[in-house]
PDB file of C-alpha atoms and ligand atoms in Angstrom:
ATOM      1  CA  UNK A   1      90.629  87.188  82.567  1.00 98.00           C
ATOM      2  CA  UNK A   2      89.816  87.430  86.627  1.00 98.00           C
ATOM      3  CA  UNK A   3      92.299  88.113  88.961  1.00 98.00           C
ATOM      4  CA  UNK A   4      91.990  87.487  92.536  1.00 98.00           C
ATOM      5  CA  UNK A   5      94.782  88.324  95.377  1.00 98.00           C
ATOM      6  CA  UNK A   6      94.217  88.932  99.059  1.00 98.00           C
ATOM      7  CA  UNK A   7      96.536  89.059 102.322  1.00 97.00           C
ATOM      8  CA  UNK A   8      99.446  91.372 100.194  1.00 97.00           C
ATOM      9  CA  UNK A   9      99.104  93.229 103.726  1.00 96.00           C
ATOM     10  CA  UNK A  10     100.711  96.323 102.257  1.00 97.00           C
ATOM     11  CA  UNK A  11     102.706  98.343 105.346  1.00 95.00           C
ATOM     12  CA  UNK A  12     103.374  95.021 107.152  1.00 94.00           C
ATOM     13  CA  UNK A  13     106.825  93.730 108.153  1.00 92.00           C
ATOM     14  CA  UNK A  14     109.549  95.974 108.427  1.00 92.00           C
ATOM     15  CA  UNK A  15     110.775  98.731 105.781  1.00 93.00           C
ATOM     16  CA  UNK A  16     112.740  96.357 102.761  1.00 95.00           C
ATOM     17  CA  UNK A  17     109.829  94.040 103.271  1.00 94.00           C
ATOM     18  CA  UNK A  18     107.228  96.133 102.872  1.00 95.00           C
ATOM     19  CA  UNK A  19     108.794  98.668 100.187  1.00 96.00           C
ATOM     20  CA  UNK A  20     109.493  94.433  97.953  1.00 96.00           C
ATOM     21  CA  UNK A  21     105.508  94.082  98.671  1.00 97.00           C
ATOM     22  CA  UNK A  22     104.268  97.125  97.102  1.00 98.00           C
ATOM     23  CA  UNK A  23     106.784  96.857  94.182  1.00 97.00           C
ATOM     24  CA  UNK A  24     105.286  93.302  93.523  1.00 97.00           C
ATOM     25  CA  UNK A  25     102.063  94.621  94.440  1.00 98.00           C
ATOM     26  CA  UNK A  26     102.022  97.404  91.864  1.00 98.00           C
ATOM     27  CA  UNK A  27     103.966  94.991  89.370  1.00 98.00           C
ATOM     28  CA  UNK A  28     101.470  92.365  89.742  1.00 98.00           C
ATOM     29  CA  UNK A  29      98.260  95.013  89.335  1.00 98.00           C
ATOM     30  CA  UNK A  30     100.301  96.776  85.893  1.00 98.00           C
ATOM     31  CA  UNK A  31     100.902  93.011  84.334  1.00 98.00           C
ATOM     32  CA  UNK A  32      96.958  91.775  85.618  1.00 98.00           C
ATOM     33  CA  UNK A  33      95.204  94.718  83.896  1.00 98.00           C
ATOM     34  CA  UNK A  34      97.110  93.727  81.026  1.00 97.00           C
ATOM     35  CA  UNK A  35      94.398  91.544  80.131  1.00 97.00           C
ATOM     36  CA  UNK A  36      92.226  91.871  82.941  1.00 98.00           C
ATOM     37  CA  UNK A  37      88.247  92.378  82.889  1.00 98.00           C
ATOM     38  CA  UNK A  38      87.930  92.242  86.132  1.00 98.00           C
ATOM     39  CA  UNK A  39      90.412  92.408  89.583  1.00 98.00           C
ATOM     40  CA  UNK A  40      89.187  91.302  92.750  1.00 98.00           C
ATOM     41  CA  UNK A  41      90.919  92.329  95.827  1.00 98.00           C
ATOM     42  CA  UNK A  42      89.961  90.043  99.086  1.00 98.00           C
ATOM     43  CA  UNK A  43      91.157  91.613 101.995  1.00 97.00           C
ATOM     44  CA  UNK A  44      93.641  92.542 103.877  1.00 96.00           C
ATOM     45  CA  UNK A  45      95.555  94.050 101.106  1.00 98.00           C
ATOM     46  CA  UNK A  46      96.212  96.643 103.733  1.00 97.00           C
ATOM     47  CA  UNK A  47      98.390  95.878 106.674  1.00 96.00           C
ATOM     48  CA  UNK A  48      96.248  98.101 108.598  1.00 95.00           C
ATOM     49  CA  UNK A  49      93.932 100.436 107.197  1.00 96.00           C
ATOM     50  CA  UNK A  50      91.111 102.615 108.695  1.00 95.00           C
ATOM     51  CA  UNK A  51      89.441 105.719 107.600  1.00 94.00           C
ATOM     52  CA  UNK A  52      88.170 108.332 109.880  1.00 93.00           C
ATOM     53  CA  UNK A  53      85.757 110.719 108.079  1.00 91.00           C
ATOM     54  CA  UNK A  54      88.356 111.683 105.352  1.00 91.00           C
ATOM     55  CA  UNK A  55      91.567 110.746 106.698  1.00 95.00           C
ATOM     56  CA  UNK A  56      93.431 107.818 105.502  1.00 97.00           C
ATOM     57  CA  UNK A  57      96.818 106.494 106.499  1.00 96.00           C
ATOM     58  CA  UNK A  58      99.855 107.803 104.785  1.00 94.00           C
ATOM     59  CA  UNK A  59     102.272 105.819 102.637  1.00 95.00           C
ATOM     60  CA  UNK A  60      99.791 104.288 100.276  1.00 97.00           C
ATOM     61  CA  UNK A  61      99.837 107.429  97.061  1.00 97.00           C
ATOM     62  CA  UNK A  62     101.566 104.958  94.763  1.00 98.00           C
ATOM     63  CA  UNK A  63      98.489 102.431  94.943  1.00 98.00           C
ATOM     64  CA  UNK A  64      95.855 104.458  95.054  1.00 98.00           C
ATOM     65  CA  UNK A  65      97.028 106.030  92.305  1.00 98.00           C
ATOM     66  CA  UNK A  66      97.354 102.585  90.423  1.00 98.00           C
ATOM     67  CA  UNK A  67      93.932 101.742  91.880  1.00 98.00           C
ATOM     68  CA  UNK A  68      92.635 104.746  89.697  1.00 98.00           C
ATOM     69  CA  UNK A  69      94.804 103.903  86.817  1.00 98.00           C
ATOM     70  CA  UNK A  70      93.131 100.280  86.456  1.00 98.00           C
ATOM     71  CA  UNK A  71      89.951 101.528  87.019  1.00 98.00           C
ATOM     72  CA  UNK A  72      90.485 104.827  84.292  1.00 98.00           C
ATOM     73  CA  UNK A  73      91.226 101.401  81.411  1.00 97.00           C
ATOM     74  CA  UNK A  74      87.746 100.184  82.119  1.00 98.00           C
ATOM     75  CA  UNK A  75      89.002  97.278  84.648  1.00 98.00           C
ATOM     76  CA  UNK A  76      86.567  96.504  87.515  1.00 98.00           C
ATOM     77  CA  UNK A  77      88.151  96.542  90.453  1.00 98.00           C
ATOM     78  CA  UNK A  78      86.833  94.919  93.584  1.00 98.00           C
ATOM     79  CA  UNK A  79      87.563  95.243  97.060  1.00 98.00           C
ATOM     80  CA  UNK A  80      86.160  93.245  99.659  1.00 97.00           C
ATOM     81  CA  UNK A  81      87.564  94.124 102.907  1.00 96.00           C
ATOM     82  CA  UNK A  82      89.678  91.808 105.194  1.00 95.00           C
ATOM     83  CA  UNK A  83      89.852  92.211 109.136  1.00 92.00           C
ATOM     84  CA  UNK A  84      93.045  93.868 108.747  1.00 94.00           C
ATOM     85  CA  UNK A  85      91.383  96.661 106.022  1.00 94.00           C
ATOM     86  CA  UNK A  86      87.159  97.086 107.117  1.00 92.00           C
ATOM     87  CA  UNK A  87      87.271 100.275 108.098  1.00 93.00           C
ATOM     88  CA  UNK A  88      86.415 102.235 104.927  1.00 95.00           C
ATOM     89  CA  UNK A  89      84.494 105.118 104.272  1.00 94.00           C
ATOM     90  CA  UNK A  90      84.340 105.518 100.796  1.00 95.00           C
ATOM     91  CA  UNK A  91      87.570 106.560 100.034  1.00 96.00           C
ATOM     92  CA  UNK A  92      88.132 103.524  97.340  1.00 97.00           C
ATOM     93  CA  UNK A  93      84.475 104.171  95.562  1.00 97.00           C
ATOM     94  CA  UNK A  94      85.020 108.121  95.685  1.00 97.00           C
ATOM     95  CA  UNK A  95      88.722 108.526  94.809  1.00 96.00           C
ATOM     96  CA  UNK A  96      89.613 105.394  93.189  1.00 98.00           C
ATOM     97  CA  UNK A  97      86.315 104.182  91.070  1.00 98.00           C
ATOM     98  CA  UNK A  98      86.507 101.174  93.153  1.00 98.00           C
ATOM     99  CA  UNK A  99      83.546  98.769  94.157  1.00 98.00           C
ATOM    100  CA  UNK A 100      83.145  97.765  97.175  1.00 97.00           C
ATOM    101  CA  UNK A 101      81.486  94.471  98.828  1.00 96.00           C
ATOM    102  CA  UNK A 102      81.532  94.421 102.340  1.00 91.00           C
ATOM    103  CA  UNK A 103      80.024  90.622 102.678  1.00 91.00           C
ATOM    104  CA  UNK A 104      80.951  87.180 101.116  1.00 94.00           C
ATOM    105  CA  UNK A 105      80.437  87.784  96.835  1.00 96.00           C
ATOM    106  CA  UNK A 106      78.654  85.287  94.330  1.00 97.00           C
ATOM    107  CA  UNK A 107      79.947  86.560  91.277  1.00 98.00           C
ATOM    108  CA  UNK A 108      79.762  85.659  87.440  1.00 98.00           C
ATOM    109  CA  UNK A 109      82.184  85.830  84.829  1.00 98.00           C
ATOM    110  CA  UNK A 110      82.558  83.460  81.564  1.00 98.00           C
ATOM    111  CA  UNK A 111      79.323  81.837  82.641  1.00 97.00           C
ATOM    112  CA  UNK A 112      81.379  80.389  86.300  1.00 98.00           C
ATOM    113  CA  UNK A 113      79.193  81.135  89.574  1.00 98.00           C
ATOM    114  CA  UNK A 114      82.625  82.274  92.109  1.00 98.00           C
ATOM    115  CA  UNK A 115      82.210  82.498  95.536  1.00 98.00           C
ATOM    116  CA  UNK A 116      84.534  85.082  97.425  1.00 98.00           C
ATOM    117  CA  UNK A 117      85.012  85.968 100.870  1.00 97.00           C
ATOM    118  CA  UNK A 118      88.072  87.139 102.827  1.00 96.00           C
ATOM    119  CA  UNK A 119      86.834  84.339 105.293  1.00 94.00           C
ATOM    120  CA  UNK A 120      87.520  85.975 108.887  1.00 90.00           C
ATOM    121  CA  UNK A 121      84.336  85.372 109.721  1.00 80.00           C
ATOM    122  CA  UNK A 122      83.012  82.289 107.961  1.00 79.00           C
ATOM    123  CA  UNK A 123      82.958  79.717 110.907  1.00 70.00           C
ATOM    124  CA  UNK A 124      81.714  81.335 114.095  1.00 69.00           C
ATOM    125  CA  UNK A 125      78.287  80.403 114.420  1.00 69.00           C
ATOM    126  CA  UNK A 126      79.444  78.404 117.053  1.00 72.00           C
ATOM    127  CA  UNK A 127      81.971  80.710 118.794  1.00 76.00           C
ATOM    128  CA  UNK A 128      80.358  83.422 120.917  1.00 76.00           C
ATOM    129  CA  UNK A 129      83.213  85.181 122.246  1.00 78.00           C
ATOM    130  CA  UNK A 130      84.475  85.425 118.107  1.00 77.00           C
ATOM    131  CA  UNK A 131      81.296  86.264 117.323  1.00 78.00           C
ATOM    132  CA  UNK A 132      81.073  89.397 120.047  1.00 80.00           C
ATOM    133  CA  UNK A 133      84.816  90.309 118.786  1.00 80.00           C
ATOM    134  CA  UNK A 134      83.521  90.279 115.388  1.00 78.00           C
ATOM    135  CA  UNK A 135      80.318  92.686 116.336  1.00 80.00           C
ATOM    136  CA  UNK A 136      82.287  94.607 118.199  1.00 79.00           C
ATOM    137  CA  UNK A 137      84.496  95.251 115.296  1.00 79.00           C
ATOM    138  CA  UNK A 138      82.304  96.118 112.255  1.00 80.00           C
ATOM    139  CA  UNK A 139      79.924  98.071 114.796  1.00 84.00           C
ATOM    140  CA  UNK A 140      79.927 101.836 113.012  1.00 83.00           C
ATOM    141  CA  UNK A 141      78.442 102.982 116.903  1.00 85.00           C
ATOM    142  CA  UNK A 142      81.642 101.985 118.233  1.00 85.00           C
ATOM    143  CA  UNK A 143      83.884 103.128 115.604  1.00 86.00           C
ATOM    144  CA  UNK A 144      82.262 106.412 115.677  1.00 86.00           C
ATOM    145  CA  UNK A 145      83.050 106.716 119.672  1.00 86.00           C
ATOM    146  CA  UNK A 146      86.887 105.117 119.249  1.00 85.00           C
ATOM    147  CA  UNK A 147      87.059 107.941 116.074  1.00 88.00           C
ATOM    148  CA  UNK A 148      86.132 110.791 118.503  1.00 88.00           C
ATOM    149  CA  UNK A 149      87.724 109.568 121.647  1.00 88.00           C
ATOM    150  CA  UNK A 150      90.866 108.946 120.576  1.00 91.00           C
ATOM    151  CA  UNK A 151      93.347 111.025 118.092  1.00 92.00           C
ATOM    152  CA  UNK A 152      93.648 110.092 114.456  1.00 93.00           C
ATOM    153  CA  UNK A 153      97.508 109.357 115.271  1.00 93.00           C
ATOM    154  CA  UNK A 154      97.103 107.265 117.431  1.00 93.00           C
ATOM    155  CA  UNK A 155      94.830 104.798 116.329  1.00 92.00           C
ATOM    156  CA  UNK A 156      97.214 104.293 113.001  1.00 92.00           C
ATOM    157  CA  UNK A 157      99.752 103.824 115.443  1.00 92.00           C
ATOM    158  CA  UNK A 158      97.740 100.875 117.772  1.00 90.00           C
ATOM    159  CA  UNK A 159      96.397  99.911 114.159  1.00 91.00           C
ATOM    160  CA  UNK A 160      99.686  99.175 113.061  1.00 91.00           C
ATOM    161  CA  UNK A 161     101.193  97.363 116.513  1.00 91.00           C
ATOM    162  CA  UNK A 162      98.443  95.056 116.237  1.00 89.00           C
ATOM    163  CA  UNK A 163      98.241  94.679 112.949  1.00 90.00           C
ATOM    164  CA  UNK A 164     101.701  93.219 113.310  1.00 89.00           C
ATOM    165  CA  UNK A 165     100.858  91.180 116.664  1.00 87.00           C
ATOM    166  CA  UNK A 166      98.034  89.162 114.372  1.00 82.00           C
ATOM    167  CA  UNK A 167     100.395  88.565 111.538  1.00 75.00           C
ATOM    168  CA  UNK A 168     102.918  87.196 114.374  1.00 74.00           C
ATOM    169  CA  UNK A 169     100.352  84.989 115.657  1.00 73.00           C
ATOM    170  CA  UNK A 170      98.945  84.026 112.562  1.00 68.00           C
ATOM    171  CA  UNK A 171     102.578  83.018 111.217  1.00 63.00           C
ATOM    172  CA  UNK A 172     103.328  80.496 113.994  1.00 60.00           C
ATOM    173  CA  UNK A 173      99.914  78.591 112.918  1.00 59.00           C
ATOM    174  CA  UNK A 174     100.127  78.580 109.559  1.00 59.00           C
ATOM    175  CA  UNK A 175     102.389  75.728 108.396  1.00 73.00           C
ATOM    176  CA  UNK A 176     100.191  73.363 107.326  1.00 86.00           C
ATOM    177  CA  UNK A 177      97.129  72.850 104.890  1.00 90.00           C
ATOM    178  CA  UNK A 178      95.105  71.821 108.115  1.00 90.00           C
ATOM    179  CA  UNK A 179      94.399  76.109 108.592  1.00 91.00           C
ATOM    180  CA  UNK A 180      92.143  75.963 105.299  1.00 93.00           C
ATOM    181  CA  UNK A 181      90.183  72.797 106.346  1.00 93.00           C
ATOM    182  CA  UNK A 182      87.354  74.822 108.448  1.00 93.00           C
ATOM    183  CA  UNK A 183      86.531  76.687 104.992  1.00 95.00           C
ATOM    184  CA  UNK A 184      86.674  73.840 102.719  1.00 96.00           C
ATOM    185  CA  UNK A 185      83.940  72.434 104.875  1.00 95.00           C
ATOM    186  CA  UNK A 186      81.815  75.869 104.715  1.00 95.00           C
ATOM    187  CA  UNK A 187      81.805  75.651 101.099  1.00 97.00           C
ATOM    188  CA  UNK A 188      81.229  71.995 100.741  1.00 97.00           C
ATOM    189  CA  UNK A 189      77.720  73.083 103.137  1.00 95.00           C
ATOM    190  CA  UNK A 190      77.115  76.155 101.028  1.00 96.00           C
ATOM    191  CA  UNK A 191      77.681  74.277  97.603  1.00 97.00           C
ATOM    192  CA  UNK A 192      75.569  71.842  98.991  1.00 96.00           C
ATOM    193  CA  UNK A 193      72.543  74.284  98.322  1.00 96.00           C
ATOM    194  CA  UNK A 194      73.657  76.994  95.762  1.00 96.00           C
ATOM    195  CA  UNK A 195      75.201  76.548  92.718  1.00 97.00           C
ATOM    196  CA  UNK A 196      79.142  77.420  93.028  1.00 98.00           C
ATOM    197  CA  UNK A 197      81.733  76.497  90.431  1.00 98.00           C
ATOM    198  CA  UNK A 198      84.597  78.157  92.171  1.00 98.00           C
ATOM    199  CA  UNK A 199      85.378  79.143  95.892  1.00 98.00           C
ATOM    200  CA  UNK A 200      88.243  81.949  96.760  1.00 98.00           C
ATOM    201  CA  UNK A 201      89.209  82.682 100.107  1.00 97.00           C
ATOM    202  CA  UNK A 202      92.016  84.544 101.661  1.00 96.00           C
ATOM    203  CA  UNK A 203      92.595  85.051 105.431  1.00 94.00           C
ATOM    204  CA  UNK A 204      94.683  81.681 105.685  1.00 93.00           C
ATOM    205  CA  UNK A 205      97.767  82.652 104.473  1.00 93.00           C
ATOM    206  CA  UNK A 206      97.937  79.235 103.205  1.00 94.00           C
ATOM    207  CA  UNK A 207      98.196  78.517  99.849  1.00 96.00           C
ATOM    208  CA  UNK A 208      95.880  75.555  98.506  1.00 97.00           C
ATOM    209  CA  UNK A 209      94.236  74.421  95.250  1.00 98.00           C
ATOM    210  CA  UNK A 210      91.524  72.010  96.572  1.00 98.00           C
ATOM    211  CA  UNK A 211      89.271  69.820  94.894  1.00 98.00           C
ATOM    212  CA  UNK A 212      87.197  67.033  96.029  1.00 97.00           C
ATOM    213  CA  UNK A 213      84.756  65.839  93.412  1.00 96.00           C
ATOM    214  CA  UNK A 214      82.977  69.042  92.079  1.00 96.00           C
ATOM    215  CA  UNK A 215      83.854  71.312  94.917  1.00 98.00           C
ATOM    216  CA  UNK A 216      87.027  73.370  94.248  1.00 98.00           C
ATOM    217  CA  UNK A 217      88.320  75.919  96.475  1.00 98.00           C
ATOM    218  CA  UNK A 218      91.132  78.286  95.932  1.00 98.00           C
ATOM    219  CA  UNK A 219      93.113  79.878  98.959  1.00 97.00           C
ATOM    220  CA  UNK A 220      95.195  82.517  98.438  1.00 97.00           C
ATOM    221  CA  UNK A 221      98.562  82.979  99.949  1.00 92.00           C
ATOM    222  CA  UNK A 222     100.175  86.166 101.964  1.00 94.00           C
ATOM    223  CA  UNK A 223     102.325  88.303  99.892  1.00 95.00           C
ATOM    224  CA  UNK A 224     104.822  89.605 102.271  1.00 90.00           C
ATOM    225  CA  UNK A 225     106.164  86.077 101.912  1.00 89.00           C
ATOM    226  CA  UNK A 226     105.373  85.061  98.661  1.00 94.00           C
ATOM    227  CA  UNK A 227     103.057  86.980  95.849  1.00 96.00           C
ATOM    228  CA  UNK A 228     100.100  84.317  94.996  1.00 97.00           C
ATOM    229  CA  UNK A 229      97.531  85.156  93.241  1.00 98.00           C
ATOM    230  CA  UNK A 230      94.154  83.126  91.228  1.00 98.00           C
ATOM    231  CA  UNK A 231      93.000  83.853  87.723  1.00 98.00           C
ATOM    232  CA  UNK A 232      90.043  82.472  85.756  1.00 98.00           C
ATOM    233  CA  UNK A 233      90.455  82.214  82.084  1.00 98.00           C
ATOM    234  CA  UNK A 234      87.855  82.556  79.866  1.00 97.00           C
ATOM    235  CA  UNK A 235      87.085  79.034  79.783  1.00 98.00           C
ATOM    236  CA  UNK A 236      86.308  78.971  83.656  1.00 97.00           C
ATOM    237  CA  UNK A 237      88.862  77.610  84.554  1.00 98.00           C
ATOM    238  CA  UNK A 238      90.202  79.119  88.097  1.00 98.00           C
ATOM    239  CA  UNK A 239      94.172  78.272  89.216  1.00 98.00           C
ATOM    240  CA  UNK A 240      96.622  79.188  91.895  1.00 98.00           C
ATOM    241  CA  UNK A 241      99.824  81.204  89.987  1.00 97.00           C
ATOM    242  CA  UNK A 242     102.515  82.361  92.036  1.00 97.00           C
ATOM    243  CA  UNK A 243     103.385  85.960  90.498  1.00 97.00           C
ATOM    244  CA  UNK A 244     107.301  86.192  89.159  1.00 92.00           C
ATOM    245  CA  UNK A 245     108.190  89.245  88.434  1.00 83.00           C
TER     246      UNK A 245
HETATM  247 MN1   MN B 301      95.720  88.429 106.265  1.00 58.79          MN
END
């Protein structure tokens, strides 16, 4: 079995919220490697994250430590990083046997061509002042000037505040299956010239098991609301599952 999850957004919300997230979270990873041959993580399963040479935010022992326990039973574990959780520096490869994939994945498994992507930054061909946000943001000149100017502290602590402003923002959008549509219609243009049997995408926070014809795309819900999570059997076949625990 795959297992796919994105958006659990560990750290968000406030204390009981995020202290039910991780217990799910760590629940969720124990029952998935269960049977897992593979876990894919994509994005923003940190609420904020960001490493700064070898510093990493606090409060997150308990899953690294599972991160290294699924990878010590053979498991490959996948991380591809989410807007809220791109700024790594090789803390999940080095200390948790982790792979990482910084750009949109075709992967294999049971014969299946999947195509994953957080999907922050799928649609903005079009969009220059997304597109210069988006540079600006995965630019390692910049980071390395914001790392030296300003204290370790305190960019956790303007991490976190805005971390929580673009959850706020994205929460007052997200009610309806209309949020999804703009990456449905990159993969039907992608499918349209590679061969894809299944498409996974986070970054929504919307929930949806889509299929038109031979396209099907899986989005992935946010966790501090609800766990959801995809799996592909060995048959290829990829559904939606809402983790009970
Ligand atoms: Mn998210």
């Amino acid at each position: 079995m795959v297992y796919f999850a994105s958006d659990v957004h560990l750290g968000g919300g406030d204390g009981p919220t995020a202290c039910r997230t991780e217990r799910r979270f760590l629940a969720w990873l124990d029952r998935a490697a269960g049977d897992a041959e593979a876990i894919c993580l994509a994005g923003d399963i940190f609420d904020f994250w960001f490493e700064a040479g070898d510093r990493i935010p606090d409060g997150f022992d308990r899953v690294l430590e599972k991160f290294r326990e699924v990878t010590a039973r053979g498991i490959e574990l996948i991380f591809l990083p989410g807007n809220h959780d791109m700024w790594l520096n090789g803390c999940f490869e080095r200390t948790c046997g982790m792979r990482v994939c910084t750009s949109p994945q075709l992967f294999e498994f049971y014969g299946k061509r999947i195509f994953v992507a957080h999907g922050d930054n799928m649609n903005i061909a079009g969009k220059p002042f997304l597109r210069l946000l988006n540079a600006c943001f995965r630019s390692r000149n910049l980071r390395r000037v914001f790392e030296r100017a300003v204290p370790y502290g305190r960019i956790l602590q303007f991490g976190r505040w805005w971390s929580a402003g673009s959850r706020r923002s994205h929460g007052e959008v997200k009610c309806s299956a209309a949020v999804t549509e703009p990456l449905i219609d990159y993969a039907r243009r992608y499918a349209a010239t590679h061969r894809v049997d299944h498409f996974v995408f986070g970054h929504m926070h919307f929930p949806r098991d889509y299929r038109d014809g031979a396209l099907h795309t899986v989005h992935l819900g946010e966790w501090t609301e609800d766990p959801w999570y995809a799996v592909l059997n060995e048959r290829g076949e990829l559904t939606l599952e809402k983790f009970e625990l």
